[in-house]
GROMACS .gro file of C-alpha atoms in nm:
model
  167
    1MET     CA    1   3.038 -21.566   4.985
    2PHE     CA    2   2.925 -21.876   4.805
    3GLN     CA    3   3.079 -21.968   4.478
    4VAL     CA    4   2.854 -22.132   4.217
    5SER     CA    5   3.009 -22.381   3.982
    6ARG     CA    6   2.886 -22.400   3.624
    7ALA     CA    7   2.977 -22.769   3.583
    8PRO     CA    8   2.662 -22.916   3.751
    9ALA     CA    9   2.437 -22.685   3.548
   10ALA     CA   10   2.609 -22.790   3.226
   11ARG     CA   11   2.570 -23.160   3.316
   12LEU     CA   12   2.203 -23.107   3.396
   13LEU     CA   13   2.145 -22.927   3.067
   14GLY     CA   14   2.323 -23.205   2.875
   15ALA     CA   15   2.112 -23.473   3.048
   16ALA     CA   16   1.794 -23.283   2.962
   17ALA     CA   17   1.895 -23.256   2.596
   18LEU     CA   18   1.971 -23.630   2.586
   19SER     CA   19   1.631 -23.707   2.743
   20VAL     CA   20   1.450 -23.493   2.485
   21ALA     CA   21   1.640 -23.659   2.200
   22THR     CA   22   1.550 -24.004   2.332
   23LEU     CA   23   1.185 -23.910   2.371
   24VAL     CA   24   1.169 -23.773   2.016
   25SER     CA   25   1.322 -24.090   1.871
   26LEU     CA   26   1.077 -24.311   2.065
   27CYS     CA   27   0.781 -24.105   1.943
   28ALA     CA   28   0.904 -24.126   1.586
   29ALA     CA   29   0.947 -24.504   1.612
   30ASN     CA   30   0.598 -24.543   1.758
   31ALA     CA   31   0.446 -24.329   1.480
   32ALA     CA   32   0.628 -24.533   1.216
   33ALA     CA   33   0.501 -24.858   1.368
   34ALA     CA   34   0.144 -24.726   1.376
   35THR     CA   35   0.146 -24.628   1.010
   36THR     CA   36   0.286 -24.963   0.897
   37ALA     CA   37   0.040 -25.174   1.097
   38GLY     CA   38  -0.165 -25.426   0.907
   39PRO     CA   39  -0.525 -25.371   0.810
   40GLY     CA   40  -0.778 -25.352   1.090
   41PRO     CA   41  -1.092 -25.557   1.127
   42SER     CA   42  -1.366 -25.519   0.874
   43GLY     CA   43  -1.727 -25.612   0.879
   44PRO     CA   44  -2.077 -25.472   0.886
   45GLY     CA   45  -2.083 -25.119   1.023
   46SER     CA   46  -1.706 -25.100   1.056
   47ASP     CA   47  -1.553 -24.772   0.947
   48HIS     CA   48  -1.192 -24.875   0.994
   49ARG     CA   49  -0.943 -24.733   0.753
   50PRO     CA   50  -0.683 -24.958   0.590
   51GLY     CA   51  -0.366 -24.956   0.797
   52HIS     CA   52  -0.547 -24.849   1.115
   53VAL     CA   53  -0.616 -25.092   1.399
   54ALA     CA   54  -0.864 -24.998   1.670
   55ALA     CA   55  -0.704 -25.026   2.012
   56ASP     CA   56  -1.035 -25.085   2.188
   57ARG     CA   57  -1.237 -25.384   2.067
   58LEU     CA   58  -1.512 -25.563   2.252
   59THR     CA   59  -1.744 -25.852   2.176
   60VAL     CA   60  -2.075 -25.831   2.363
   61THR     CA   61  -2.294 -26.143   2.381
   62VAL     CA   62  -2.642 -26.091   2.527
   63GLN     CA   63  -2.879 -26.378   2.611
   64ASP     CA   64  -3.232 -26.400   2.749
   65ALA     CA   65  -3.290 -26.024   2.719
   66GLY     CA   66  -3.559 -26.055   2.451
   67PRO     CA   67  -3.559 -26.101   2.074
   68ASP     CA   68  -3.469 -25.737   2.005
   69SER     CA   69  -3.165 -25.746   2.236
   70ASP     CA   70  -3.022 -26.100   2.219
   71GLY     CA   71  -2.720 -26.156   2.000
   72THR     CA   72  -2.348 -26.108   1.965
   73TYR     CA   73  -2.218 -25.764   1.873
   74GLU     CA   74  -1.873 -25.634   1.784
   75LEU     CA   75  -1.776 -25.290   1.910
   76TYR     CA   76  -1.468 -25.097   1.795
   77CYS     CA   77  -1.373 -24.765   1.949
   78HIS     CA   78  -1.116 -24.507   1.838
   79PRO     CA   79  -1.250 -24.503   1.568
   80GLY     CA   80  -1.599 -24.629   1.646
   81GLY     CA   81  -1.755 -24.905   1.443
   82GLY     CA   82  -1.865 -25.265   1.439
   83ASP     CA   83  -2.218 -25.403   1.434
   84HIS     CA   84  -2.311 -25.290   1.786
   85PRO     CA   85  -2.650 -25.109   1.779
   86ASP     CA   86  -2.503 -24.787   1.929
   87PRO     CA   87  -2.124 -24.771   1.884
   88GLU     CA   88  -2.099 -24.396   1.953
   89GLY     CA   89  -2.303 -24.420   2.273
   90ALA     CA   90  -2.123 -24.732   2.397
   91CYS     CA   91  -1.775 -24.592   2.325
   92GLY     CA   92  -1.869 -24.261   2.489
   93LEU     CA   93  -1.997 -24.440   2.800
   94LEU     CA   94  -1.677 -24.642   2.829
   95ASP     CA   95  -1.457 -24.337   2.767
   96ARG     CA   96  -1.633 -24.143   3.044
   97GLY     CA   97  -1.604 -24.439   3.283
   98THR     CA   98  -1.237 -24.510   3.224
   99ARG     CA   99  -1.007 -24.385   3.501
  100TRP     CA  100  -0.634 -24.442   3.550
  101GLY     CA  101  -0.591 -24.728   3.797
  102GLY     CA  102  -0.962 -24.813   3.792
  103ASP     CA  103  -1.147 -25.107   3.640
  104THR     CA  104  -1.421 -24.990   3.405
  105PHE     CA  105  -1.578 -25.337   3.423
  106ALA     CA  106  -1.532 -25.397   3.798
  107PRO     CA  107  -1.757 -25.654   3.963
  108VAL     CA  108  -1.980 -25.572   4.257
  109PRO     CA  109  -1.749 -25.557   4.561
  110GLU     CA  110  -1.758 -25.873   4.771
  111GLY     CA  111  -1.964 -25.832   5.086
  112SER     CA  112  -2.189 -25.561   4.937
  113ALA     CA  113  -2.539 -25.537   5.082
  114CYS     CA  114  -2.766 -25.590   4.782
  115THR     CA  115  -3.144 -25.578   4.764
  116MET     CA  116  -3.312 -25.910   4.705
  117GLN     CA  117  -3.483 -25.835   4.377
  118TYR     CA  118  -3.473 -26.021   4.051
  119GLY     CA  119  -3.419 -25.827   3.732
  120GLY     CA  120  -3.486 -26.112   3.491
  121PRO     CA  121  -3.287 -26.389   3.323
  122ALA     CA  122  -3.078 -26.163   3.097
  123THR     CA  123  -2.702 -26.222   3.090
  124ALA     CA  124  -2.422 -26.055   2.899
  125HIS     CA  125  -2.062 -26.160   2.840
  126VAL     CA  126  -1.812 -25.893   2.733
  127THR     CA  127  -1.467 -25.989   2.604
  128GLY     CA  128  -1.189 -25.810   2.421
  129THR     CA  129  -0.953 -25.523   2.498
  130TRP     CA  130  -1.029 -25.186   2.654
  131ALA     CA  131  -0.769 -24.917   2.739
  132GLY     CA  132  -0.491 -25.167   2.675
  133ARG     CA  133  -0.630 -25.422   2.921
  134PRO     CA  134  -0.795 -25.758   2.850
  135VAL     CA  135  -1.166 -25.773   2.929
  136ASP     CA  136  -1.359 -26.090   3.018
  137VAL     CA  137  -1.663 -26.006   3.233
  138THR     CA  138  -2.016 -26.133   3.284
  139TYR     CA  139  -2.325 -25.933   3.374
  140ASP     CA  140  -2.661 -26.053   3.504
  141ARG     CA  141  -2.961 -25.910   3.689
  142ARG     CA  142  -2.990 -26.149   3.988
  143ASN     CA  143  -3.004 -25.879   4.262
  144GLY     CA  144  -3.017 -25.503   4.309
  145CYS     CA  145  -2.639 -25.458   4.290
  146GLU     CA  146  -2.610 -25.655   3.966
  147ILE     CA  147  -2.910 -25.471   3.817
  148SER     CA  148  -2.741 -25.137   3.896
  149ARG     CA  149  -2.410 -25.264   3.753
  150TRP     CA  150  -2.591 -25.364   3.431
  151ASP     CA  151  -2.780 -25.033   3.410
  152ARG     CA  152  -2.453 -24.835   3.445
  153MET     CA  153  -2.329 -25.009   3.128
  154VAL     CA  154  -2.624 -24.904   2.908
  155PRO     CA  155  -2.585 -24.845   2.605
  156LEU     CA  156  -2.301 -25.100   2.590
  157LEU     CA  157  -2.561 -25.344   2.723
  158PRO     CA  158  -2.927 -25.324   2.620
  159ASP     CA  159  -3.160 -25.102   2.824
  160LEU     CA  160  -3.404 -25.346   2.980
  161GLY     CA  161  -3.597 -25.077   3.165
  162ALA     CA  162  -3.706 -25.104   3.526
  163ALA     CA  163  -3.671 -25.441   3.692
  164PRO     CA  164  -3.994 -25.615   3.799
  165GLY     CA  165  -4.127 -25.445   4.111
  166ARG     CA  166  -3.935 -25.119   4.043
  167SER     CA  167  -4.097 -24.801   3.921
   0.00000   0.00000   0.00000
């Protein structure tokens, strides 16, 4: 017959208890740091509470999209705010598009076969932080792939409707 020793089980149980204690202390330290953080950004449309800093902040600059769309907008998510025209919609779009290991703002893959159509002179530059990563991307509408990339980011970017020649 096999004889089972209790020593390995006791060591395993002790290691598990130590791991739980370490995890609890790290969580408590993180919570304490979050509650003592300085005031977050403020500005038009911002609903940030004192002592709370939004982890996800983006600046969106749109040019040549028309007088109703051109401008620079601040977007804060978690909680939502800023002077972006649709913070709830933009934050929701980005939340749904964020995947572990993926790039929410990925460029069109090199070598893609794109239709030769022109979607207009509009450009957008997005900078800031999303999901703990720095963001510095540019959007335009110079071909079918870039038009689709832009359209996937509406309402973060303005909805410019169908490109010329599309219905």
